[in-house]
Amino acid sequence: MTDTSALPATSREWHLVSRPVGWPKPEDFALVETEVKQPGPGQVLVRNEYLSVDPYMRGRMSAAKSYTAPFELGKVMQGGAVGEVIASNAEGFAVGDRVLHFFGWRDHATFDAKSAVKVDPEAAPLSAYLGVLGMTGLTAYAGLLRTASFKEGDTVFVSGAAGAVGSQVGQIAKLKGASRVIGSAGSDEKVKLLVEEYGFDAAFNYKNGSVSEQLREAAPDGIDVYFDNVGGDHLEAAIGSLNLHGRIAICGMISVYNNTEPAPGPKNLARLIATRGRIEGLLVGDHYDLQSQFVQEVGPWVASGALKYRETVVEGIENNLEAFLGVLRGENTGKMIVKL
């Protein structure tokens, strides 16, 4: 057991104090100072170094029944985090080890060591384990290759393509032999990034005009795969451009997360009959069996620079909420990370 005399006495953590209606507001949250708990048998105390904020967290702020339990009111929220073990009462974990876990939105976390996964800071920057080599990357990998049944020669359209998942989907598609990859993003700067750095064949700013028209221009021969991070008019446009036996993987629908009324569905769903198209939802939790294959294939791409990634880094636990709201507003390029 670690000597606890020099360990911190208090920590800061974000609590959800009321369930947001529409866009989350600062008064729905509180940054609270709490006592640091010493690790019991089988537990570790971790000083978090990097925290993840992700669009799916908006759904957990609602009480509506979903695929995972909502955040509890008056209690600390959860999210991906990487940190250093500063006290250990668990076999196999030593002070100084770096671990990936799910107790984010706080400075320090005490939890059962079985919930932690060791990571190697020599193999990749620690923040990469929250993005390109973490849950974000596995989402892109599994969603494209398994859910969307990607095959060499496909034309692929990705919405939210400059985001953490979308940028990886497009690059993996190119590395796996896509004939054409098209992305949509919310600024001309992001469009330039997609083409010049990430190697997309074409990209467009969805704010510059009709998504359907811009997609048809970018993919005159239609699309075989659509990876959806946005929903709304993007999904309708993709259905309109879908080729015979096309596949659509629904990863996220950030355009409707803060709606207070149900969003209307695409008006052209009947086209799926003619194209024999398929739409399938995607949750990364269903695909952890691909984790080792994912790391084995994608790790070398990241190490060699064949697969590029960006991070938007916000510093300080006090800015964790603003970083999360920035993701909902589309202010991030690549993975949004909070550095503590």
PDB file of N, CA and C in Angstrom, residues 36 52 57 81-82 92 103 121 151 168 206 211 224 226 241 257 271 278 320 325-328:
ATOM      1  N   VAL A  36     -10.727  13.548  -1.285  1.00  0.00           N
ATOM      2  CA  VAL A  36     -10.111  12.440  -2.012  1.00  0.00           C
ATOM      3  C   VAL A  36     -10.178  11.177  -1.152  1.00  0.00           C
ATOM      4  N   SER A  52     -11.822  13.335 -21.552  1.00  0.00           N
ATOM      5  CA  SER A  52     -12.529  13.343 -22.830  1.00  0.00           C
ATOM      6  C   SER A  52     -13.910  13.953 -22.657  1.00  0.00           C
ATOM      7  N   MET A  57     -22.419  12.364 -24.435  1.00  0.00           N
ATOM      8  CA  MET A  57     -22.669  12.758 -23.051  1.00  0.00           C
ATOM      9  C   MET A  57     -23.937  13.590 -22.919  1.00  0.00           C
ATOM     10  N   ALA A  81     -10.943   9.053 -19.413  1.00  0.00           N
ATOM     11  CA  ALA A  81      -9.838   9.805 -18.828  1.00  0.00           C
ATOM     12  C   ALA A  81      -8.570   8.949 -18.852  1.00  0.00           C
ATOM     13  N   VAL A  82      -7.440   9.630 -18.876  1.00  0.00           N
ATOM     14  CA  VAL A  82      -6.136   8.978 -18.743  1.00  0.00           C
ATOM     15  C   VAL A  82      -5.398   9.686 -17.622  1.00  0.00           C
ATOM     16  N   GLY A  92      -0.682  -5.663  -9.344  1.00  0.00           N
ATOM     17  CA  GLY A  92      -0.485  -5.433 -10.770  1.00  0.00           C
ATOM     18  C   GLY A  92      -0.488  -3.974 -11.166  1.00  0.00           C
ATOM     19  N   PHE A 103     -13.537   7.393 -15.366  1.00  0.00           N
ATOM     20  CA  PHE A 103     -13.916   8.272 -14.270  1.00  0.00           C
ATOM     21  C   PHE A 103     -13.366   9.674 -14.507  1.00  0.00           C
ATOM     22  N   PRO A 121       2.853   5.295 -22.332  1.00  0.00           N
ATOM     23  CA  PRO A 121       3.124   6.662 -22.788  1.00  0.00           C
ATOM     24  C   PRO A 121       4.289   6.746 -23.763  1.00  0.00           C
ATOM     25  N   LYS A 151     -16.174  -2.166 -48.246  1.00  0.00           N
ATOM     26  CA  LYS A 151     -15.334  -3.021 -49.080  1.00  0.00           C
ATOM     27  C   LYS A 151     -14.529  -2.164 -50.051  1.00  0.00           C
ATOM     28  N   GLN A 168     -11.232  10.044 -38.780  1.00  0.00           N
ATOM     29  CA  GLN A 168     -10.601   8.731 -38.791  1.00  0.00           C
ATOM     30  C   GLN A 168     -11.328   7.791 -39.760  1.00  0.00           C
ATOM     31  N   TYR A 206     -21.206  22.447 -45.235  1.00  0.00           N
ATOM     32  CA  TYR A 206     -22.666  22.279 -45.299  1.00  0.00           C
ATOM     33  C   TYR A 206     -23.418  23.589 -45.079  1.00  0.00           C
ATOM     34  N   VAL A 211     -27.199  20.553 -48.694  1.00  0.00           N
ATOM     35  CA  VAL A 211     -26.328  19.397 -48.514  1.00  0.00           C
ATOM     36  C   VAL A 211     -26.531  18.408 -49.662  1.00  0.00           C
ATOM     37  N   ASP A 224     -21.708   4.581 -51.769  1.00  0.00           N
ATOM     38  CA  ASP A 224     -21.959   3.203 -51.331  1.00  0.00           C
ATOM     39  C   ASP A 224     -22.083   3.102 -49.818  1.00  0.00           C
ATOM     40  N   TYR A 226     -22.471   5.589 -46.175  1.00  0.00           N
ATOM     41  CA  TYR A 226     -22.583   6.870 -45.479  1.00  0.00           C
ATOM     42  C   TYR A 226     -22.361   6.623 -43.995  1.00  0.00           C
ATOM     43  N   SER A 241     -28.532   9.962 -52.409  1.00  0.00           N
ATOM     44  CA  SER A 241     -27.376   9.631 -53.259  1.00  0.00           C
ATOM     45  C   SER A 241     -26.944   8.181 -53.131  1.00  0.00           C
ATOM     46  N   TYR A 257     -29.520  16.707 -31.029  1.00  0.00           N
ATOM     47  CA  TYR A 257     -29.336  16.378 -29.612  1.00  0.00           C
ATOM     48  C   TYR A 257     -29.987  17.378 -28.664  1.00  0.00           C
ATOM     49  N   ARG A 271     -36.919   5.577 -50.770  1.00  0.00           N
ATOM     50  CA  ARG A 271     -35.880   5.294 -51.755  1.00  0.00           C
ATOM     51  C   ARG A 271     -35.061   4.061 -51.368  1.00  0.00           C
ATOM     52  N   ARG A 278     -29.479  -0.178 -46.626  1.00  0.00           N
ATOM     53  CA  ARG A 278     -29.556  -0.628 -45.240  1.00  0.00           C
ATOM     54  C   ARG A 278     -29.074   0.478 -44.316  1.00  0.00           C
ATOM     55  N   ASN A 320     -13.863  22.323 -18.246  1.00  0.00           N
ATOM     56  CA  ASN A 320     -14.376  21.053 -18.772  1.00  0.00           C
ATOM     57  C   ASN A 320     -15.756  21.224 -19.410  1.00  0.00           C
ATOM     58  N   LEU A 325     -19.465  21.916 -24.233  1.00  0.00           N
ATOM     59  CA  LEU A 325     -20.393  22.738 -25.018  1.00  0.00           C
ATOM     60  C   LEU A 325     -19.780  23.090 -26.374  1.00  0.00           C
ATOM     61  N   GLY A 326     -18.464  23.249 -26.410  1.00  0.00           N
ATOM     62  CA  GLY A 326     -17.779  23.519 -27.672  1.00  0.00           C
ATOM     63  C   GLY A 326     -17.931  22.370 -28.655  1.00  0.00           C
ATOM     64  N   VAL A 327     -17.927  21.135 -28.152  1.00  0.00           N
ATOM     65  CA  VAL A 327     -18.157  19.978 -29.025  1.00  0.00           C
ATOM     66  C   VAL A 327     -19.548  20.050 -29.638  1.00  0.00           C
ATOM     67  N   LEU A 328     -20.553  20.383 -28.830  1.00  0.00           N
ATOM     68  CA  LEU A 328     -21.924  20.474 -29.337  1.00  0.00           C
ATOM     69  C   LEU A 328     -22.064  21.584 -30.376  1.00  0.00           C
TER      70      LEU A 328
END
